[in-house]
Amino acid sequence: MTTRTRPGTARTALVFTLITGAALTLTACAGGDPATAPAGASGAPGAAKGALPTEDVVSAVKKNEAAAKLLPADVRQRGSFTIASSVATPPSSAYLPDGKTVVGVDADFAAAVAKALGLELKREVVGFEAILPALGSGKYDVGTGNFGVTEERRKAIDFVTYINDGQGFASRADSPLKAVTDLTQLCGLKVAVNAGTTFERTLEQNKGRCAEAGRKPYEVNVYSETGAIWMSLQQGRSDVVMNTINGVRYAVTQQKNVKFLNEYRRLDVGFAFKKGTPLAPAFQAAVNGLKADGTYDRILRKWGVTGSGIATSQISPPEIPAPKK
């Protein structure tokens, strides 16, 4: 049975207390863009406080004239693009203590690309599940939320890749699990994931493996807020968390009594666009320009995710194959 939890205001505040109490902090981003957070954002998962690195890795980016020439005429004329951003887990994305300023890997890359293209970035914070449908309707030009490139998503969405992340597992420190290399290792356990993610899809698509092995199925606990998955783990309502590799690696260093298990699979991650967007070539050229001028590596080093670097940005590459187990 799948549990779907939609935390209300009180639960959100509790999630914030748990995360910040565990010192789940992240870096200030001098090149990041302030955004108007949803009501109660100061208590949202991903809100940050504490000693934060403050390296400015974006403001020195110069306009990439060759990339800018690839922009559609109407975008060049208006001089801006709209971006829908999901704010979830550092180092990918989070709020500063003001509850409004969005920072992280996604924010730095978006800000750097905007400068390279000579455009103003207009951000709106949007729930993860709502971003891809909103792109399809034309409400926003671009979406960020650590979106992994999958064959299913490629049917309706175009991507411009900028990092490689993927799926990882964590558990409480007293768990007998040391790694999850085969999903049947989860049989009989409760796994916490975010709604609408590749984690949820992977687990739901493979539930039958437990029955085939003659074992009790695992239970997928689905939450709309990232902080809630960690709360469920700490409180014993879930046995395992499945989330982004970088997010899990970071979170276990900031919380007590949890441990990183392993990387399960890698996925390319990209800016998301409506299918057939004319913006993709310009964004791809801008990302590759950032690699050439050193900005790309500076962003990765700032956030401690150098292992997520890619050789070159691609437009909607094929999904990296999943493990067979």
mmCIF file of C-alpha atoms in Angstrom:
data_model
loop_
_atom_site.group_PDB
_atom_site.id
_atom_site.type_symbol
_atom_site.label_atom_id
_atom_site.label_comp_id
_atom_site.label_asym_id
_atom_site.label_seq_id
_atom_site.Cartn_x
_atom_site.Cartn_y
_atom_site.Cartn_z
ATOM 1 C CA MET A 1 0.000 0.000 0.000
ATOM 2 C CA THR A 2 1.270 3.458 -0.870
ATOM 3 C CA THR A 3 1.074 6.124 1.807
ATOM 4 C CA ARG A 4 0.667 9.673 0.539
ATOM 5 C CA THR A 5 1.338 12.364 3.097
ATOM 6 C CA ARG A 6 0.476 16.005 2.449
ATOM 7 C CA PRO A 7 1.959 17.923 5.384
ATOM 8 C CA GLY A 8 0.027 20.955 6.623
ATOM 9 C CA THR A 9 1.388 24.062 8.285
ATOM 10 C CA ALA A 10 2.014 22.417 11.654
ATOM 11 C CA ARG A 11 3.770 19.451 10.071
ATOM 12 C CA THR A 12 5.850 21.764 7.904
ATOM 13 C CA ALA A 13 7.022 23.660 10.960
ATOM 14 C CA LEU A 14 7.977 20.367 12.607
ATOM 15 C CA VAL A 15 9.901 19.303 9.524
ATOM 16 C CA PHE A 16 11.820 22.578 9.612
ATOM 17 C CA THR A 17 12.659 22.069 13.270
ATOM 18 C CA LEU A 18 13.975 18.589 12.558
ATOM 19 C CA ILE A 19 16.137 19.629 9.645
ATOM 20 C CA THR A 20 17.585 22.795 11.080
ATOM 21 C CA GLY A 21 18.023 21.127 14.446
ATOM 22 C CA ALA A 22 20.200 18.603 12.650
ATOM 23 C CA ALA A 23 22.182 21.473 11.134
ATOM 24 C CA LEU A 24 21.046 20.744 7.605
ATOM 25 C CA THR A 25 22.645 23.905 6.273
ATOM 26 C CA LEU A 26 23.736 25.004 2.848
ATOM 27 C CA THR A 27 25.818 27.538 1.103
ATOM 28 C CA ALA A 28 24.954 31.152 0.483
ATOM 29 C CA CYS A 29 25.037 31.982 -3.201
ATOM 30 C CA ALA A 30 26.178 35.433 -4.153
ATOM 31 C CA GLY A 31 24.959 34.785 -7.674
ATOM 32 C CA GLY A 32 21.617 33.343 -6.583
ATOM 33 C CA ASP A 33 18.340 35.069 -7.161
ATOM 34 C CA PRO A 34 15.842 36.063 -4.499
ATOM 35 C CA ALA A 35 12.452 34.518 -5.040
ATOM 36 C CA THR A 36 9.153 34.934 -3.319
ATOM 37 C CA ALA A 37 8.686 31.789 -1.264
ATOM 38 C CA PRO A 38 5.331 30.206 -0.507
ATOM 39 C CA ALA A 39 3.569 31.168 2.691
ATOM 40 C CA GLY A 40 5.450 29.773 5.648
ATOM 41 C CA ALA A 41 8.598 29.203 3.609
ATOM 42 C CA SER A 42 10.818 29.910 6.583
ATOM 43 C CA GLY A 43 9.552 26.593 7.888
ATOM 44 C CA ALA A 44 9.903 24.792 4.568
ATOM 45 C CA PRO A 45 12.225 21.865 4.002
ATOM 46 C CA GLY A 46 15.499 23.170 2.691
ATOM 47 C CA ALA A 47 15.468 26.376 4.729
ATOM 48 C CA ALA A 48 18.976 26.991 5.957
ATOM 49 C CA LYS A 49 20.868 28.694 8.725
ATOM 50 C CA GLY A 50 24.338 28.488 10.167
ATOM 51 C CA ALA A 51 27.866 29.048 8.890
ATOM 52 C CA LEU A 52 27.611 29.131 5.125
ATOM 53 C CA PRO A 53 30.265 29.325 2.384
ATOM 54 C CA THR A 54 29.750 32.541 0.476
ATOM 55 C CA GLU A 55 31.899 32.199 -2.635
ATOM 56 C CA ASP A 56 30.506 34.190 -5.551
ATOM 57 C CA VAL A 57 30.798 31.932 -8.586
ATOM 58 C CA VAL A 58 28.372 33.716 -10.894
ATOM 59 C CA SER A 59 28.766 37.501 -10.980
ATOM 60 C CA ALA A 60 31.948 37.401 -13.106
ATOM 61 C CA VAL A 61 30.242 35.459 -15.919
ATOM 62 C CA LYS A 62 30.365 37.423 -19.159
ATOM 63 C CA LYS A 63 27.826 37.357 -21.956
ATOM 64 C CA ASN A 64 28.390 34.526 -24.411
ATOM 65 C CA GLU A 65 27.566 36.243 -27.684
ATOM 66 C CA ALA A 66 27.561 33.045 -29.723
ATOM 67 C CA ALA A 67 25.105 31.382 -27.327
ATOM 68 C CA ALA A 68 22.921 34.487 -27.116
ATOM 69 C CA LYS A 69 22.563 34.555 -30.911
ATOM 70 C CA LEU A 70 20.834 31.173 -30.683
ATOM 71 C CA LEU A 71 17.982 32.641 -28.641
ATOM 72 C CA PRO A 72 14.590 33.062 -30.310
ATOM 73 C CA ALA A 73 13.957 36.647 -31.401
ATOM 74 C CA ASP A 74 11.021 37.120 -29.025
ATOM 75 C CA VAL A 75 13.137 36.089 -26.009
ATOM 76 C CA ARG A 76 15.967 38.420 -27.010
ATOM 77 C CA GLN A 77 13.437 41.214 -27.371
ATOM 78 C CA ARG A 78 11.864 40.774 -23.951
ATOM 79 C CA GLY A 79 15.280 40.197 -22.368
ATOM 80 C CA SER A 80 14.188 37.637 -19.788
ATOM 81 C CA PHE A 81 12.974 34.122 -19.170
ATOM 82 C CA THR A 82 10.712 32.659 -16.502
ATOM 83 C CA ILE A 83 11.872 29.729 -14.426
ATOM 84 C CA ALA A 84 9.828 27.462 -12.148
ATOM 85 C CA SER A 85 12.041 26.164 -9.349
ATOM 86 C CA SER A 86 11.397 23.395 -6.883
ATOM 87 C CA VAL A 87 13.130 23.983 -3.548
ATOM 88 C CA ALA A 88 13.866 20.764 -1.754
ATOM 89 C CA THR A 89 17.245 19.554 -0.544
ATOM 90 C CA PRO A 90 20.760 20.981 -0.482
ATOM 91 C CA PRO A 91 23.072 20.981 -2.304
ATOM 92 C CA SER A 92 20.594 21.065 -5.209
ATOM 93 C CA SER A 93 18.308 23.781 -3.831
ATOM 94 C CA ALA A 94 17.241 25.373 -0.575
ATOM 95 C CA TYR A 95 16.241 28.641 1.078
ATOM 96 C CA LEU A 96 18.534 30.950 2.991
ATOM 97 C CA PRO A 97 17.359 31.820 6.520
ATOM 98 C CA ASP A 98 15.307 34.713 5.117
ATOM 99 C CA GLY A 99 12.909 32.103 3.739
ATOM 100 C CA LYS A 100 12.938 33.825 0.335
ATOM 101 C CA THR A 101 16.347 33.560 -1.287
ATOM 102 C CA VAL A 102 16.816 30.357 -3.280
ATOM 103 C CA VAL A 103 20.362 28.970 -3.460
ATOM 104 C CA GLY A 104 22.052 25.775 -4.525
ATOM 105 C CA VAL A 105 23.509 24.016 -7.546
ATOM 106 C CA ASP A 106 20.346 24.614 -9.572
ATOM 107 C CA ALA A 107 20.214 28.302 -8.668
ATOM 108 C CA ASP A 108 23.871 28.903 -9.507
ATOM 109 C CA PHE A 109 23.621 27.207 -12.897
ATOM 110 C CA ALA A 110 20.403 29.052 -13.733
ATOM 111 C CA ALA A 111 21.940 32.402 -12.737
ATOM 112 C CA ALA A 112 25.148 31.685 -14.652
ATOM 113 C CA VAL A 113 23.274 30.693 -17.818
ATOM 114 C CA ALA A 114 21.112 33.811 -17.563
ATOM 115 C CA LYS A 115 24.217 36.016 -17.399
ATOM 116 C CA ALA A 116 25.837 34.134 -20.278
ATOM 117 C CA LEU A 117 22.738 34.718 -22.406
ATOM 118 C CA GLY A 118 22.350 38.330 -21.340
ATOM 119 C CA LEU A 119 18.882 37.694 -19.898
ATOM 120 C CA GLU A 120 17.091 38.529 -16.688
ATOM 121 C CA LEU A 121 16.008 35.468 -14.736
ATOM 122 C CA LYS A 122 12.497 35.645 -13.277
ATOM 123 C CA ARG A 123 11.982 32.849 -10.764
ATOM 124 C CA GLU A 124 8.860 31.463 -9.148
ATOM 125 C CA VAL A 125 9.014 28.720 -6.531
ATOM 126 C CA VAL A 126 6.709 25.891 -7.577
ATOM 127 C CA GLY A 127 5.982 22.447 -6.135
ATOM 128 C CA PHE A 128 8.020 19.692 -7.768
ATOM 129 C CA GLU A 129 4.986 17.795 -9.057
ATOM 130 C CA ALA A 130 3.533 20.886 -10.736
ATOM 131 C CA ILE A 131 6.570 22.021 -12.744
ATOM 132 C CA LEU A 132 6.602 19.638 -15.713
ATOM 133 C CA PRO A 133 2.852 20.008 -16.421
ATOM 134 C CA ALA A 134 3.219 23.799 -16.144
ATOM 135 C CA LEU A 135 6.011 23.755 -18.724
ATOM 136 C CA GLY A 136 3.775 21.826 -21.090
ATOM 137 C CA SER A 137 1.072 24.478 -20.746
ATOM 138 C CA GLY A 138 3.550 27.258 -21.512
ATOM 139 C CA LYS A 139 3.247 28.920 -18.108
ATOM 140 C CA TYR A 140 7.039 28.952 -17.626
ATOM 141 C CA ASP A 141 10.000 28.862 -20.004
ATOM 142 C CA VAL A 142 12.246 26.636 -17.891
ATOM 143 C CA GLY A 143 12.024 24.353 -14.870
ATOM 144 C CA THR A 144 14.627 23.224 -12.328
ATOM 145 C CA GLY A 145 14.268 20.629 -9.610
ATOM 146 C CA ASN A 146 17.079 18.116 -10.116
ATOM 147 C CA PHE A 147 15.019 16.614 -12.940
ATOM 148 C CA GLY A 148 16.553 13.338 -14.092
ATOM 149 C CA VAL A 149 16.353 12.593 -17.805
ATOM 150 C CA THR A 150 14.150 9.532 -18.361
ATOM 151 C CA GLU A 151 12.560 8.046 -21.466
ATOM 152 C CA GLU A 152 9.106 8.671 -20.012
ATOM 153 C CA ARG A 153 9.823 12.351 -19.420
ATOM 154 C CA ARG A 154 11.485 12.795 -22.822
ATOM 155 C CA LYS A 155 8.141 12.084 -24.483
ATOM 156 C CA ALA A 156 6.747 15.395 -23.223
ATOM 157 C CA ILE A 157 9.763 17.415 -22.055
ATOM 158 C CA ASP A 158 13.042 18.607 -23.566
ATOM 159 C CA PHE A 159 16.141 18.729 -21.379
ATOM 160 C CA VAL A 160 19.465 20.537 -21.468
ATOM 161 C CA THR A 161 21.821 18.646 -19.162
ATOM 162 C CA TYR A 162 24.192 20.310 -16.720
ATOM 163 C CA ILE A 163 25.068 17.662 -14.104
ATOM 164 C CA ASN A 164 24.844 13.938 -13.445
ATOM 165 C CA ASP A 165 23.188 12.883 -10.190
ATOM 166 C CA GLY A 166 20.761 10.035 -9.646
ATOM 167 C CA GLN A 167 19.298 7.748 -7.017
ATOM 168 C CA GLY A 168 20.778 6.879 -3.646
ATOM 169 C CA PHE A 169 19.711 5.244 -0.393
ATOM 170 C CA ALA A 170 20.076 6.067 3.298
ATOM 171 C CA SER A 171 18.890 4.410 6.491
ATOM 172 C CA ARG A 172 19.121 4.804 10.244
ATOM 173 C CA ALA A 173 22.559 4.012 11.585
ATOM 174 C CA ASP A 174 21.327 0.859 13.333
ATOM 175 C CA SER A 175 19.956 -0.668 10.124
ATOM 176 C CA PRO A 176 21.527 -4.003 9.094
ATOM 177 C CA LEU A 177 21.537 -2.751 5.495
ATOM 178 C CA LYS A 178 24.943 -1.829 4.144
ATOM 179 C CA ALA A 179 23.974 -1.239 0.504
ATOM 180 C CA VAL A 180 20.916 -1.682 -1.720
ATOM 181 C CA THR A 181 22.210 -3.273 -4.900
ATOM 182 C CA ASP A 182 19.053 -5.301 -5.547
ATOM 183 C CA LEU A 183 15.570 -3.931 -4.845
ATOM 184 C CA THR A 184 14.551 -7.242 -3.283
ATOM 185 C CA GLN A 185 16.709 -6.179 -0.336
ATOM 186 C CA LEU A 186 13.904 -3.713 0.428
ATOM 187 C CA CYS A 187 11.211 -6.409 0.653
ATOM 188 C CA GLY A 188 9.225 -6.038 3.869
ATOM 189 C CA LEU A 189 10.620 -2.557 4.528
ATOM 190 C CA LYS A 190 9.082 0.926 4.323
ATOM 191 C CA VAL A 191 10.784 3.262 1.858
ATOM 192 C CA ALA A 192 10.278 7.050 1.959
ATOM 193 C CA VAL A 193 10.339 9.011 -1.308
ATOM 194 C CA ASN A 194 9.127 12.301 -2.754
ATOM 195 C CA ALA A 195 6.002 12.380 -4.902
ATOM 196 C CA GLY A 196 6.330 12.513 -8.676
ATOM 197 C CA THR A 197 9.999 11.522 -8.680
ATOM 198 C CA THR A 198 12.065 8.872 -10.415
ATOM 199 C CA PHE A 199 12.415 7.261 -6.981
ATOM 200 C CA GLU A 200 8.683 6.716 -6.693
ATOM 201 C CA ARG A 201 8.498 5.448 -10.277
ATOM 202 C CA THR A 202 11.408 3.029 -9.846
ATOM 203 C CA LEU A 203 9.934 1.492 -6.704
ATOM 204 C CA GLU A 204 6.396 1.227 -8.046
ATOM 205 C CA GLN A 205 7.554 -0.370 -11.298
ATOM 206 C CA ASN A 206 9.562 -3.013 -9.454
ATOM 207 C CA LYS A 207 7.193 -3.953 -6.628
ATOM 208 C CA GLY A 208 6.507 -7.324 -8.229
ATOM 209 C CA ARG A 209 10.062 -8.482 -7.601
ATOM 210 C CA CYS A 210 9.299 -9.238 -3.970
ATOM 211 C CA ALA A 211 6.370 -11.505 -4.876
ATOM 212 C CA GLU A 212 8.539 -13.256 -7.450
ATOM 213 C CA ALA A 213 11.086 -13.878 -4.708
ATOM 214 C CA GLY A 214 8.352 -15.170 -2.374
ATOM 215 C CA ARG A 215 8.830 -12.282 0.020
ATOM 216 C CA LYS A 216 6.619 -9.614 1.562
ATOM 217 C CA PRO A 217 6.415 -6.482 -0.661
ATOM 218 C CA TYR A 218 8.074 -3.262 0.356
ATOM 219 C CA GLU A 219 5.877 -0.279 1.195
ATOM 220 C CA VAL A 220 6.399 3.031 -0.597
ATOM 221 C CA ASN A 221 5.719 6.023 1.654
ATOM 222 C CA VAL A 222 5.289 9.064 -0.592
ATOM 223 C CA TYR A 223 5.673 12.605 0.780
ATOM 224 C CA SER A 224 5.236 15.966 -0.910
ATOM 225 C CA GLU A 225 8.027 17.621 1.110
ATOM 226 C CA THR A 226 11.612 16.417 1.264
ATOM 227 C CA GLY A 227 12.040 17.211 4.947
ATOM 228 C CA ALA A 228 9.171 14.872 5.738
ATOM 229 C CA ILE A 229 10.988 11.862 4.341
ATOM 230 C CA TRP A 230 13.841 12.423 6.793
ATOM 231 C CA MET A 231 11.410 12.944 9.647
ATOM 232 C CA SER A 232 9.734 9.634 8.798
ATOM 233 C CA LEU A 233 13.130 7.917 8.903
ATOM 234 C CA GLN A 234 14.156 9.499 12.204
ATOM 235 C CA GLN A 235 10.817 8.668 13.802
ATOM 236 C CA GLY A 236 10.853 5.063 12.610
ATOM 237 C CA ARG A 237 7.887 5.345 10.245
ATOM 238 C CA SER A 238 10.193 4.509 7.346
ATOM 239 C CA ASP A 239 13.189 2.190 7.233
ATOM 240 C CA VAL A 240 14.943 3.605 4.187
ATOM 241 C CA VAL A 241 15.076 6.915 2.292
ATOM 242 C CA MET A 242 15.535 6.965 -1.473
ATOM 243 C CA ASN A 243 16.519 10.374 -2.830
ATOM 244 C CA THR A 244 19.120 12.116 -4.959
ATOM 245 C CA ILE A 245 22.681 10.872 -4.546
ATOM 246 C CA ASN A 246 24.009 14.343 -3.754
ATOM 247 C CA GLY A 247 21.082 15.141 -1.457
ATOM 248 C CA VAL A 248 21.465 11.924 0.512
ATOM 249 C CA ARG A 249 25.231 12.272 0.797
ATOM 250 C CA TYR A 250 24.802 15.789 2.160
ATOM 251 C CA ALA A 251 21.926 15.016 4.499
ATOM 252 C CA VAL A 252 23.638 12.129 6.283
ATOM 253 C CA THR A 253 26.575 14.372 7.166
ATOM 254 C CA GLN A 254 24.214 16.845 8.829
ATOM 255 C CA GLN A 255 21.937 14.505 10.791
ATOM 256 C CA LYS A 256 22.620 12.143 13.652
ATOM 257 C CA ASN A 257 21.896 8.423 13.523
ATOM 258 C CA VAL A 258 21.593 8.115 9.755
ATOM 259 C CA LYS A 259 23.982 6.603 7.222
ATOM 260 C CA PHE A 260 24.518 6.683 3.476
ATOM 261 C CA LEU A 261 24.027 3.241 1.982
ATOM 262 C CA ASN A 262 25.030 3.547 -1.661
ATOM 263 C CA GLU A 263 24.417 4.983 -5.086
ATOM 264 C CA TYR A 264 21.819 2.878 -6.867
ATOM 265 C CA ARG A 265 21.862 4.433 -10.332
ATOM 266 C CA ARG A 266 23.022 7.551 -12.130
ATOM 267 C CA LEU A 267 20.867 9.883 -14.240
ATOM 268 C CA ASP A 268 21.649 12.958 -16.285
ATOM 269 C CA VAL A 269 20.006 16.055 -14.801
ATOM 270 C CA GLY A 270 18.927 19.038 -16.823
ATOM 271 C CA PHE A 271 16.965 22.214 -17.282
ATOM 272 C CA ALA A 272 13.458 21.174 -18.307
ATOM 273 C CA PHE A 273 11.502 22.773 -21.167
ATOM 274 C CA LYS A 274 8.289 22.287 -23.076
ATOM 275 C CA LYS A 275 8.756 19.721 -25.841
ATOM 276 C CA GLY A 276 10.068 21.340 -29.011
ATOM 277 C CA THR A 277 11.357 24.450 -27.248
ATOM 278 C CA PRO A 278 13.548 26.771 -29.348
ATOM 279 C CA LEU A 279 15.477 27.692 -26.173
ATOM 280 C CA ALA A 280 17.392 24.424 -25.874
ATOM 281 C CA PRO A 281 20.294 25.197 -28.275
ATOM 282 C CA ALA A 282 21.050 28.504 -26.547
ATOM 283 C CA PHE A 283 20.994 26.942 -23.084
ATOM 284 C CA GLN A 284 23.205 24.081 -24.242
ATOM 285 C CA ALA A 285 25.730 26.503 -25.725
ATOM 286 C CA ALA A 286 25.658 28.581 -22.533
ATOM 287 C CA VAL A 287 26.353 25.549 -20.293
ATOM 288 C CA ASN A 288 29.216 24.428 -22.531
ATOM 289 C CA GLY A 289 30.550 27.985 -22.447
ATOM 290 C CA LEU A 290 30.538 27.833 -18.641
ATOM 291 C CA LYS A 291 32.603 24.668 -18.846
ATOM 292 C CA ALA A 292 35.097 26.392 -21.134
ATOM 293 C CA ASP A 293 35.566 29.471 -18.940
ATOM 294 C CA GLY A 294 35.889 27.554 -15.654
ATOM 295 C CA THR A 295 32.601 28.682 -14.091
ATOM 296 C CA TYR A 296 31.170 25.185 -14.363
ATOM 297 C CA ASP A 297 33.887 23.619 -12.212
ATOM 298 C CA ARG A 298 33.733 26.476 -9.707
ATOM 299 C CA ILE A 299 30.018 25.820 -9.147
ATOM 300 C CA LEU A 300 30.621 22.105 -8.608
ATOM 301 C CA ARG A 301 33.484 22.748 -6.181
ATOM 302 C CA LYS A 302 31.462 25.283 -4.235
ATOM 303 C CA TRP A 303 28.722 22.750 -3.572
ATOM 304 C CA GLY A 304 31.011 19.744 -3.106
ATOM 305 C CA VAL A 305 29.591 17.814 -6.065
ATOM 306 C CA THR A 306 32.585 17.495 -8.380
ATOM 307 C CA GLY A 307 31.635 13.852 -8.937
ATOM 308 C CA SER A 308 28.513 15.068 -10.759
ATOM 309 C CA GLY A 309 30.343 16.828 -13.570
ATOM 310 C CA ILE A 310 29.528 15.984 -17.180
ATOM 311 C CA ALA A 311 31.818 16.119 -20.205
ATOM 312 C CA THR A 312 29.449 18.206 -22.301
ATOM 313 C CA SER A 313 25.878 19.471 -22.134
ATOM 314 C CA GLN A 314 23.410 17.530 -24.266
ATOM 315 C CA ILE A 315 19.853 18.092 -25.435
ATOM 316 C CA SER A 316 17.551 15.292 -24.231
ATOM 317 C CA PRO A 317 20.075 12.429 -24.271
ATOM 318 C CA PRO A 318 18.786 8.850 -23.858
ATOM 319 C CA GLU A 319 18.104 7.721 -20.297
ATOM 320 C CA ILE A 320 21.076 6.081 -18.621
ATOM 321 C CA PRO A 321 20.064 2.404 -18.252
ATOM 322 C CA ALA A 322 18.880 1.259 -14.835
ATOM 323 C CA PRO A 323 20.515 -1.627 -12.969
ATOM 324 C CA LYS A 324 18.982 -4.971 -13.908
ATOM 325 C CA LYS A 325 18.568 -5.982 -10.265
#
